[in-house]
Amino acid sequence: MKATPEIDRKAYELAREFLLNIPGVTEIIIEKYQNLPSFRPKPSTKNELYRDLLESAQNANMKTKVVGEAIGGVDKLALISNDFDPEYILKSYASKWDVLDQIVQKLNPRGKIRRTQRSIWPRYCQTILSAAEFIDRFDSADEFFEWVDCFDRDDRSRACLPMLLDHEIEGFGFALSCNFLKELGYVNFPKPDVHLRDIFTALALCDDGIDDYKLFKAIIRVARNAKVTPYALDKIFWLIGSGNFYDDPSIGLIGRRQEDFVEFARINMARL
């Protein structure tokens, strides 16, 4: 089965239908996840931008548990960064090891701190440094957003932005770059994560083994054919893949449902 506009639309419609068959899930709940939270303020300073960037950076693989949970949340890094001041970071720390020493001394992380080059803490501390260097290039948060807007306005160059962030900020990666931009309110930057990859591959909405860039483009294509924002499409398939209704305790964490959804979708798409 080759992806067509009709198949793309049907996949999205079936995803919504599948979610609505889960006890407690309603149209209102689905739409809530598909829309950007109105209560989330846009960062107004470079410090706030830097803080959000570091939060996105610890959302990869095991970093949330090893980094965020070990120190009681990313906000605790304010104690070693003069309240997330990128200029302070660059003036105060010459290397990732200096950053790590201060984290150990002031924040006393739980668990073992491994200091090999490829261990999570040293890599995250390098991200702290390179992210500070990147954010410090902008005179203000407004200038940063103007720069992002230049990419977001042009379909041809949009995907270049997460690629650029991937290269500028060590340890960030294409998918985390998309997540960072998405959480800042840019609905055209879906995160090509494992949940969407598994579902898209299983339903032949993308080729098997493609990289994050091509998966990103496939998500945007399906969203365009379904006439929804990439953010809205991202959330629908993410809810199926993760089973995490984090804003609705009455539903809660229901477990991954992607295998059930793929079977459901294949049956209903077979006649297309």
PDB file of C-alpha atoms in Angstrom:
ATOM      1  CA  MET A   1       0.000   0.000   0.000  1.00  0.00           C
ATOM      2  CA  LYS A   2       1.512   3.263  -1.147  1.00  0.00           C
ATOM      3  CA  ALA A   3       0.745   6.462   0.752  1.00  0.00           C
ATOM      4  CA  THR A   4      -1.690   8.741  -1.061  1.00  0.00           C
ATOM      5  CA  PRO A   5      -3.581  11.841   0.094  1.00  0.00           C
ATOM      6  CA  GLU A   6      -6.623   9.634   0.692  1.00  0.00           C
ATOM      7  CA  ILE A   7      -4.609   7.174   2.782  1.00  0.00           C
ATOM      8  CA  ASP A   8      -3.016  10.012   4.749  1.00  0.00           C
ATOM      9  CA  ARG A   9      -6.437  11.466   5.569  1.00  0.00           C
ATOM     10  CA  LYS A  10      -7.829   8.070   6.480  1.00  0.00           C
ATOM     11  CA  ALA A  11      -4.918   7.305   8.804  1.00  0.00           C
ATOM     12  CA  TYR A  12      -5.583  10.501  10.726  1.00  0.00           C
ATOM     13  CA  GLU A  13      -9.346   9.910  10.878  1.00  0.00           C
ATOM     14  CA  LEU A  14      -8.801   6.365  12.132  1.00  0.00           C
ATOM     15  CA  ALA A  15      -6.362   7.618  14.772  1.00  0.00           C
ATOM     16  CA  ARG A  16      -9.025   9.930  16.180  1.00  0.00           C
ATOM     17  CA  GLU A  17     -11.633   7.176  15.994  1.00  0.00           C
ATOM     18  CA  PHE A  18      -9.307   4.774  17.799  1.00  0.00           C
ATOM     19  CA  LEU A  19      -8.676   7.242  20.620  1.00  0.00           C
ATOM     20  CA  LEU A  20     -12.396   7.881  21.029  1.00  0.00           C
ATOM     21  CA  ASN A  21     -12.890   4.163  21.700  1.00  0.00           C
ATOM     22  CA  ILE A  22     -10.681   4.411  24.795  1.00  0.00           C
ATOM     23  CA  PRO A  23     -12.810   4.764  27.957  1.00  0.00           C
ATOM     24  CA  GLY A  24     -12.957   8.357  29.134  1.00  0.00           C
ATOM     25  CA  VAL A  25     -11.576   9.895  25.945  1.00  0.00           C
ATOM     26  CA  THR A  26     -13.843  12.480  24.315  1.00  0.00           C
ATOM     27  CA  GLU A  27     -13.625  14.895  21.410  1.00  0.00           C
ATOM     28  CA  ILE A  28     -13.011  17.716  23.886  1.00  0.00           C
ATOM     29  CA  ILE A  29     -10.081  15.863  25.446  1.00  0.00           C
ATOM     30  CA  ILE A  30      -8.529  15.096  22.062  1.00  0.00           C
ATOM     31  CA  GLU A  31      -8.854  18.699  20.923  1.00  0.00           C
ATOM     32  CA  LYS A  32      -7.279  19.889  24.155  1.00  0.00           C
ATOM     33  CA  TYR A  33      -4.114  17.929  23.392  1.00  0.00           C
ATOM     34  CA  GLN A  34      -4.154  19.020  19.752  1.00  0.00           C
ATOM     35  CA  ASN A  35      -4.171  22.719  20.610  1.00  0.00           C
ATOM     36  CA  LEU A  36      -1.243  24.586  22.100  1.00  0.00           C
ATOM     37  CA  PRO A  37      -1.846  25.355  25.783  1.00  0.00           C
ATOM     38  CA  SER A  38      -3.033  28.950  26.005  1.00  0.00           C
ATOM     39  CA  PHE A  39      -1.642  29.312  29.515  1.00  0.00           C
ATOM     40  CA  ARG A  40       1.963  28.686  28.484  1.00  0.00           C
ATOM     41  CA  PRO A  41       3.724  32.056  28.293  1.00  0.00           C
ATOM     42  CA  LYS A  42       6.186  32.640  25.497  1.00  0.00           C
ATOM     43  CA  PRO A  43       9.741  33.190  26.783  1.00  0.00           C
ATOM     44  CA  SER A  44      10.411  36.908  26.948  1.00  0.00           C
ATOM     45  CA  THR A  45      14.098  36.824  27.888  1.00  0.00           C
ATOM     46  CA  LYS A  46      17.203  34.985  26.767  1.00  0.00           C
ATOM     47  CA  ASN A  47      17.387  33.387  30.213  1.00  0.00           C
ATOM     48  CA  GLU A  48      13.928  31.882  29.771  1.00  0.00           C
ATOM     49  CA  LEU A  49      14.826  30.644  26.303  1.00  0.00           C
ATOM     50  CA  TYR A  50      17.990  29.051  27.638  1.00  0.00           C
ATOM     51  CA  ARG A  51      16.062  27.363  30.425  1.00  0.00           C
ATOM     52  CA  ASP A  52      13.520  25.923  27.953  1.00  0.00           C
ATOM     53  CA  LEU A  53      16.298  24.707  25.707  1.00  0.00           C
ATOM     54  CA  LEU A  54      17.969  22.851  28.584  1.00  0.00           C
ATOM     55  CA  GLU A  55      14.662  21.276  29.536  1.00  0.00           C
ATOM     56  CA  SER A  56      14.176  19.993  25.985  1.00  0.00           C
ATOM     57  CA  ALA A  57      17.756  18.714  25.939  1.00  0.00           C
ATOM     58  CA  GLN A  58      17.161  16.424  28.912  1.00  0.00           C
ATOM     59  CA  ASN A  59      14.130  14.799  27.294  1.00  0.00           C
ATOM     60  CA  ALA A  60      16.229  12.319  25.314  1.00  0.00           C
ATOM     61  CA  ASN A  61      16.441   8.636  26.155  1.00  0.00           C
ATOM     62  CA  MET A  62      17.368   8.236  29.838  1.00  0.00           C
ATOM     63  CA  LYS A  63      18.427  11.846  30.404  1.00  0.00           C
ATOM     64  CA  THR A  64      15.199  12.824  32.171  1.00  0.00           C
ATOM     65  CA  LYS A  65      15.789  10.246  34.895  1.00  0.00           C
ATOM     66  CA  VAL A  66      19.551  10.674  35.071  1.00  0.00           C
ATOM     67  CA  VAL A  67      19.525  14.483  34.911  1.00  0.00           C
ATOM     68  CA  GLY A  68      16.171  16.059  35.762  1.00  0.00           C
ATOM     69  CA  GLU A  69      14.969  13.622  38.392  1.00  0.00           C
ATOM     70  CA  ALA A  70      18.421  13.369  39.960  1.00  0.00           C
ATOM     71  CA  ILE A  71      18.509  17.069  40.839  1.00  0.00           C
ATOM     72  CA  GLY A  72      14.804  17.673  41.423  1.00  0.00           C
ATOM     73  CA  GLY A  73      14.051  19.204  38.039  1.00  0.00           C
ATOM     74  CA  VAL A  74      15.844  21.314  35.463  1.00  0.00           C
ATOM     75  CA  ASP A  75      14.892  24.500  37.328  1.00  0.00           C
ATOM     76  CA  LYS A  76      17.508  23.611  39.943  1.00  0.00           C
ATOM     77  CA  LEU A  77      20.182  24.423  37.354  1.00  0.00           C
ATOM     78  CA  ALA A  78      19.404  28.074  38.104  1.00  0.00           C
ATOM     79  CA  LEU A  79      21.728  27.686  41.096  1.00  0.00           C
ATOM     80  CA  ILE A  80      24.776  27.037  38.924  1.00  0.00           C
ATOM     81  CA  SER A  81      23.827  29.359  36.054  1.00  0.00           C
ATOM     82  CA  ASN A  82      22.875  32.633  37.756  1.00  0.00           C
ATOM     83  CA  ASP A  83      19.232  31.957  36.937  1.00  0.00           C
ATOM     84  CA  PHE A  84      19.914  30.578  33.443  1.00  0.00           C
ATOM     85  CA  ASP A  85      22.139  33.391  32.255  1.00  0.00           C
ATOM     86  CA  PRO A  86      24.011  32.129  29.159  1.00  0.00           C
ATOM     87  CA  GLU A  87      26.637  34.865  29.426  1.00  0.00           C
ATOM     88  CA  TYR A  88      27.354  33.857  33.029  1.00  0.00           C
ATOM     89  CA  ILE A  89      27.796  30.230  31.954  1.00  0.00           C
ATOM     90  CA  LEU A  90      30.334  31.160  29.286  1.00  0.00           C
ATOM     91  CA  LYS A  91      32.324  33.368  31.669  1.00  0.00           C
ATOM     92  CA  SER A  92      32.237  30.948  34.596  1.00  0.00           C
ATOM     93  CA  TYR A  93      32.968  27.555  33.067  1.00  0.00           C
ATOM     94  CA  ALA A  94      35.819  26.618  30.766  1.00  0.00           C
ATOM     95  CA  SER A  95      34.748  23.020  30.192  1.00  0.00           C
ATOM     96  CA  LYS A  96      31.963  20.532  30.754  1.00  0.00           C
ATOM     97  CA  TRP A  97      33.928  19.148  33.681  1.00  0.00           C
ATOM     98  CA  ASP A  98      33.785  22.543  35.413  1.00  0.00           C
ATOM     99  CA  VAL A  99      30.014  22.556  34.942  1.00  0.00           C
ATOM    100  CA  LEU A 100      29.714  19.019  36.268  1.00  0.00           C
ATOM    101  CA  ASP A 101      31.847  19.801  39.321  1.00  0.00           C
ATOM    102  CA  GLN A 102      29.535  22.693  40.227  1.00  0.00           C
ATOM    103  CA  ILE A 103      26.441  20.548  39.738  1.00  0.00           C
ATOM    104  CA  VAL A 104      27.865  17.889  42.043  1.00  0.00           C
ATOM    105  CA  GLN A 105      28.927  20.461  44.635  1.00  0.00           C
ATOM    106  CA  LYS A 106      25.790  22.615  44.686  1.00  0.00           C
ATOM    107  CA  LEU A 107      23.001  20.270  43.604  1.00  0.00           C
ATOM    108  CA  ASN A 108      24.221  16.912  44.939  1.00  0.00           C
ATOM    109  CA  PRO A 109      22.520  14.735  42.289  1.00  0.00           C
ATOM    110  CA  ARG A 110      21.104  11.396  43.350  1.00  0.00           C
ATOM    111  CA  GLY A 111      22.711   8.303  41.917  1.00  0.00           C
ATOM    112  CA  LYS A 112      26.142   7.594  40.534  1.00  0.00           C
ATOM    113  CA  ILE A 113      27.801  10.309  38.463  1.00  0.00           C
ATOM    114  CA  ARG A 114      29.690   8.618  35.659  1.00  0.00           C
ATOM    115  CA  ARG A 115      32.505  10.693  34.179  1.00  0.00           C
ATOM    116  CA  THR A 116      33.385   8.864  30.990  1.00  0.00           C
ATOM    117  CA  GLN A 117      33.188  10.885  27.768  1.00  0.00           C
ATOM    118  CA  ARG A 118      30.019   9.126  26.588  1.00  0.00           C
ATOM    119  CA  SER A 119      28.216   9.121  29.935  1.00  0.00           C
ATOM    120  CA  ILE A 120      25.009  11.111  30.239  1.00  0.00           C
ATOM    121  CA  TRP A 121      26.117  13.755  32.745  1.00  0.00           C
ATOM    122  CA  PRO A 122      29.282  14.878  30.891  1.00  0.00           C
ATOM    123  CA  ARG A 123      27.361  14.974  27.614  1.00  0.00           C
ATOM    124  CA  TYR A 124      24.567  17.019  29.157  1.00  0.00           C
ATOM    125  CA  CYS A 125      27.088  19.432  30.648  1.00  0.00           C
ATOM    126  CA  GLN A 126      28.553  19.916  27.174  1.00  0.00           C
ATOM    127  CA  THR A 127      25.028  20.707  25.987  1.00  0.00           C
ATOM    128  CA  ILE A 128      24.763  23.306  28.761  1.00  0.00           C
ATOM    129  CA  LEU A 129      27.869  25.020  27.382  1.00  0.00           C
ATOM    130  CA  SER A 130      27.052  24.845  23.678  1.00  0.00           C
ATOM    131  CA  ALA A 131      23.448  25.926  24.288  1.00  0.00           C
ATOM    132  CA  ALA A 132      24.697  28.953  26.220  1.00  0.00           C
ATOM    133  CA  GLU A 133      27.019  29.854  23.362  1.00  0.00           C
ATOM    134  CA  PHE A 134      24.166  29.556  20.877  1.00  0.00           C
ATOM    135  CA  ILE A 135      21.615  31.617  22.827  1.00  0.00           C
ATOM    136  CA  ASP A 136      24.193  34.275  23.663  1.00  0.00           C
ATOM    137  CA  ARG A 137      24.529  35.119  19.961  1.00  0.00           C
ATOM    138  CA  PHE A 138      21.130  36.788  20.069  1.00  0.00           C
ATOM    139  CA  ASP A 139      20.642  40.231  21.565  1.00  0.00           C
ATOM    140  CA  SER A 140      17.199  39.362  22.889  1.00  0.00           C
ATOM    141  CA  ALA A 141      14.464  36.730  22.899  1.00  0.00           C
ATOM    142  CA  ASP A 142      12.596  38.795  20.318  1.00  0.00           C
ATOM    143  CA  GLU A 143      15.558  38.606  17.958  1.00  0.00           C
ATOM    144  CA  PHE A 144      15.633  34.833  18.377  1.00  0.00           C
ATOM    145  CA  PHE A 145      11.937  34.547  17.512  1.00  0.00           C
ATOM    146  CA  GLU A 146      12.363  36.793  14.480  1.00  0.00           C
ATOM    147  CA  TRP A 147      15.127  34.471  13.303  1.00  0.00           C
ATOM    148  CA  VAL A 148      12.959  31.369  13.803  1.00  0.00           C
ATOM    149  CA  ASP A 149      10.055  33.058  12.017  1.00  0.00           C
ATOM    150  CA  CYS A 150      12.208  33.452   8.904  1.00  0.00           C
ATOM    151  CA  PHE A 151      12.483  29.666   8.653  1.00  0.00           C
ATOM    152  CA  ASP A 152       8.909  28.957   9.692  1.00  0.00           C
ATOM    153  CA  ARG A 153       7.414  31.206   7.016  1.00  0.00           C
ATOM    154  CA  ASP A 154       9.007  29.251   4.174  1.00  0.00           C
ATOM    155  CA  ASP A 155       8.015  25.618   3.578  1.00  0.00           C
ATOM    156  CA  ARG A 156      11.219  25.122   1.614  1.00  0.00           C
ATOM    157  CA  SER A 157      13.559  26.134   4.417  1.00  0.00           C
ATOM    158  CA  ARG A 158      11.589  25.127   7.521  1.00  0.00           C
ATOM    159  CA  ALA A 159      13.277  21.753   7.963  1.00  0.00           C
ATOM    160  CA  CYS A 160      16.678  23.448   7.812  1.00  0.00           C
ATOM    161  CA  LEU A 161      16.146  24.992  11.246  1.00  0.00           C
ATOM    162  CA  PRO A 162      16.144  21.785  13.336  1.00  0.00           C
ATOM    163  CA  MET A 163      19.096  20.595  11.247  1.00  0.00           C
ATOM    164  CA  LEU A 164      20.943  23.787  12.138  1.00  0.00           C
ATOM    165  CA  LEU A 165      20.113  23.468  15.845  1.00  0.00           C
ATOM    166  CA  ASP A 166      21.279  19.861  15.727  1.00  0.00           C
ATOM    167  CA  HIS A 167      24.702  21.022  14.546  1.00  0.00           C
ATOM    168  CA  GLU A 168      24.947  24.116  16.753  1.00  0.00           C
ATOM    169  CA  ILE A 169      23.960  22.529  20.072  1.00  0.00           C
ATOM    170  CA  GLU A 170      25.850  19.401  21.050  1.00  0.00           C
ATOM    171  CA  GLY A 171      23.674  16.529  22.177  1.00  0.00           C
ATOM    172  CA  PHE A 172      20.472  18.110  20.928  1.00  0.00           C
ATOM    173  CA  GLY A 173      19.653  16.247  17.733  1.00  0.00           C
ATOM    174  CA  PHE A 174      17.032  16.829  15.053  1.00  0.00           C
ATOM    175  CA  ALA A 175      14.080  15.397  17.002  1.00  0.00           C
ATOM    176  CA  LEU A 176      14.807  17.352  20.189  1.00  0.00           C
ATOM    177  CA  SER A 177      15.256  20.506  18.122  1.00  0.00           C
ATOM    178  CA  CYS A 178      11.751  20.004  16.746  1.00  0.00           C
ATOM    179  CA  ASN A 179      10.418  19.391  20.234  1.00  0.00           C
ATOM    180  CA  PHE A 180      12.028  22.600  21.509  1.00  0.00           C
ATOM    181  CA  LEU A 181      10.480  24.642  18.694  1.00  0.00           C
ATOM    182  CA  LYS A 182       7.114  22.908  19.058  1.00  0.00           C
ATOM    183  CA  GLU A 183       6.963  23.676  22.765  1.00  0.00           C
ATOM    184  CA  LEU A 184       7.763  27.314  22.015  1.00  0.00           C
ATOM    185  CA  GLY A 185       4.523  27.454  20.055  1.00  0.00           C
ATOM    186  CA  TYR A 186       5.667  26.654  16.519  1.00  0.00           C
ATOM    187  CA  VAL A 187       3.026  24.214  15.292  1.00  0.00           C
ATOM    188  CA  ASN A 188       4.901  23.375  12.080  1.00  0.00           C
ATOM    189  CA  PHE A 189       7.686  21.482  13.860  1.00  0.00           C
ATOM    190  CA  PRO A 190       6.387  18.016  14.808  1.00  0.00           C
ATOM    191  CA  LYS A 191       8.785  15.798  16.712  1.00  0.00           C
ATOM    192  CA  PRO A 192       9.808  12.728  14.671  1.00  0.00           C
ATOM    193  CA  ASP A 193       9.998  10.438  17.676  1.00  0.00           C
ATOM    194  CA  VAL A 194       9.869   6.673  18.067  1.00  0.00           C
ATOM    195  CA  HIS A 195       6.081   6.536  18.476  1.00  0.00           C
ATOM    196  CA  LEU A 196       5.370   8.261  15.171  1.00  0.00           C
ATOM    197  CA  ARG A 197       8.166   6.358  13.452  1.00  0.00           C
ATOM    198  CA  ASP A 198       6.729   2.985  14.473  1.00  0.00           C
ATOM    199  CA  ILE A 199       3.173   3.867  13.434  1.00  0.00           C
ATOM    200  CA  PHE A 200       4.120   5.581  10.180  1.00  0.00           C
ATOM    201  CA  THR A 201       6.376   2.700   9.174  1.00  0.00           C
ATOM    202  CA  ALA A 202       3.798   0.046  10.045  1.00  0.00           C
ATOM    203  CA  LEU A 203       1.120   1.812   7.971  1.00  0.00           C
ATOM    204  CA  ALA A 204       3.507   2.570   5.085  1.00  0.00           C
ATOM    205  CA  LEU A 205       3.040   6.299   5.586  1.00  0.00           C
ATOM    206  CA  CYS A 206       6.816   6.521   5.235  1.00  0.00           C
ATOM    207  CA  ASP A 207       9.617   4.264   4.075  1.00  0.00           C
ATOM    208  CA  ASP A 208      11.233   1.897   6.531  1.00  0.00           C
ATOM    209  CA  GLY A 209      14.522   3.067   8.027  1.00  0.00           C
ATOM    210  CA  ILE A 210      14.261   6.727   7.043  1.00  0.00           C
ATOM    211  CA  ASP A 211      16.090   9.386   9.036  1.00  0.00           C
ATOM    212  CA  ASP A 212      14.459  12.005  11.257  1.00  0.00           C
ATOM    213  CA  TYR A 213      14.478  14.614   8.506  1.00  0.00           C
ATOM    214  CA  LYS A 214      12.472  12.446   6.111  1.00  0.00           C
ATOM    215  CA  LEU A 215      10.093  11.356   8.862  1.00  0.00           C
ATOM    216  CA  PHE A 216       9.575  15.041   9.714  1.00  0.00           C
ATOM    217  CA  LYS A 217       8.641  15.692   6.080  1.00  0.00           C
ATOM    218  CA  ALA A 218       6.283  12.693   6.070  1.00  0.00           C
ATOM    219  CA  ILE A 219       4.485  13.959   9.192  1.00  0.00           C
ATOM    220  CA  ILE A 220       4.025  17.366   7.580  1.00  0.00           C
ATOM    221  CA  ARG A 221       2.699  15.722   4.408  1.00  0.00           C
ATOM    222  CA  VAL A 222       0.113  13.665   6.296  1.00  0.00           C
ATOM    223  CA  ALA A 223      -0.934  16.724   8.318  1.00  0.00           C
ATOM    224  CA  ARG A 224      -1.361  18.764   5.146  1.00  0.00           C
ATOM    225  CA  ASN A 225      -3.514  16.068   3.541  1.00  0.00           C
ATOM    226  CA  ALA A 226      -5.542  15.678   6.740  1.00  0.00           C
ATOM    227  CA  LYS A 227      -5.966  19.469   6.905  1.00  0.00           C
ATOM    228  CA  VAL A 228      -4.625  19.790  10.456  1.00  0.00           C
ATOM    229  CA  THR A 229      -1.472  21.330  11.866  1.00  0.00           C
ATOM    230  CA  PRO A 230       1.617  19.128  12.194  1.00  0.00           C
ATOM    231  CA  TYR A 231       1.383  19.767  15.952  1.00  0.00           C
ATOM    232  CA  ALA A 232      -2.174  18.403  16.055  1.00  0.00           C
ATOM    233  CA  LEU A 233      -1.215  15.332  14.041  1.00  0.00           C
ATOM    234  CA  ASP A 234       1.869  14.762  16.180  1.00  0.00           C
ATOM    235  CA  LYS A 235      -0.237  14.760  19.357  1.00  0.00           C
ATOM    236  CA  ILE A 236      -2.811  12.295  18.010  1.00  0.00           C
ATOM    237  CA  PHE A 237      -0.258   9.644  17.108  1.00  0.00           C
ATOM    238  CA  TRP A 238       1.863  10.387  20.175  1.00  0.00           C
ATOM    239  CA  LEU A 239      -1.115   9.714  22.456  1.00  0.00           C
ATOM    240  CA  ILE A 240      -1.625   6.354  20.762  1.00  0.00           C
ATOM    241  CA  GLY A 241       2.051   5.454  20.923  1.00  0.00           C
ATOM    242  CA  SER A 242       2.724   6.618  24.473  1.00  0.00           C
ATOM    243  CA  GLY A 243      -0.673   6.060  26.069  1.00  0.00           C
ATOM    244  CA  ASN A 244       0.118   9.025  28.286  1.00  0.00           C
ATOM    245  CA  PHE A 245      -2.863  11.291  28.958  1.00  0.00           C
ATOM    246  CA  TYR A 246      -0.759  13.502  31.200  1.00  0.00           C
ATOM    247  CA  ASP A 247      -3.410  16.221  31.501  1.00  0.00           C
ATOM    248  CA  ASP A 248      -6.197  13.826  32.475  1.00  0.00           C
ATOM    249  CA  PRO A 249      -5.553  11.849  35.684  1.00  0.00           C
ATOM    250  CA  SER A 250      -8.865  10.029  35.303  1.00  0.00           C
ATOM    251  CA  ILE A 251      -7.450   8.388  32.163  1.00  0.00           C
ATOM    252  CA  GLY A 252      -3.786   8.543  33.100  1.00  0.00           C
ATOM    253  CA  LEU A 253      -1.091   6.293  31.692  1.00  0.00           C
ATOM    254  CA  ILE A 254      -2.871   3.514  29.814  1.00  0.00           C
ATOM    255  CA  GLY A 255       0.104   1.894  28.108  1.00  0.00           C
ATOM    256  CA  ARG A 256       1.245   1.893  24.512  1.00  0.00           C
ATOM    257  CA  ARG A 257      -1.570   1.183  22.068  1.00  0.00           C
ATOM    258  CA  GLN A 258       0.247   1.407  18.763  1.00  0.00           C
ATOM    259  CA  GLU A 259       0.068  -2.312  17.945  1.00  0.00           C
ATOM    260  CA  ASP A 260      -3.686  -2.336  18.529  1.00  0.00           C
ATOM    261  CA  PHE A 261      -4.063   0.809  16.454  1.00  0.00           C
ATOM    262  CA  VAL A 262      -1.982  -0.530  13.569  1.00  0.00           C
ATOM    263  CA  GLU A 263      -4.146  -3.658  13.423  1.00  0.00           C
ATOM    264  CA  PHE A 264      -7.310  -1.529  13.590  1.00  0.00           C
ATOM    265  CA  ALA A 265      -6.050   0.836  10.884  1.00  0.00           C
ATOM    266  CA  ARG A 266      -4.889  -1.903   8.524  1.00  0.00           C
ATOM    267  CA  ILE A 267      -8.301  -3.561   8.608  1.00  0.00           C
ATOM    268  CA  ASN A 268     -10.062  -0.284   7.862  1.00  0.00           C
ATOM    269  CA  MET A 269      -7.581   0.858   5.220  1.00  0.00           C
ATOM    270  CA  ALA A 270      -7.458  -2.428   3.325  1.00  0.00           C
ATOM    271  CA  ARG A 271     -10.259  -1.394   0.995  1.00  0.00           C
ATOM    272  CA  LEU A 272      -8.602   1.875  -0.069  1.00  0.00           C
TER     273      LEU A 272
END
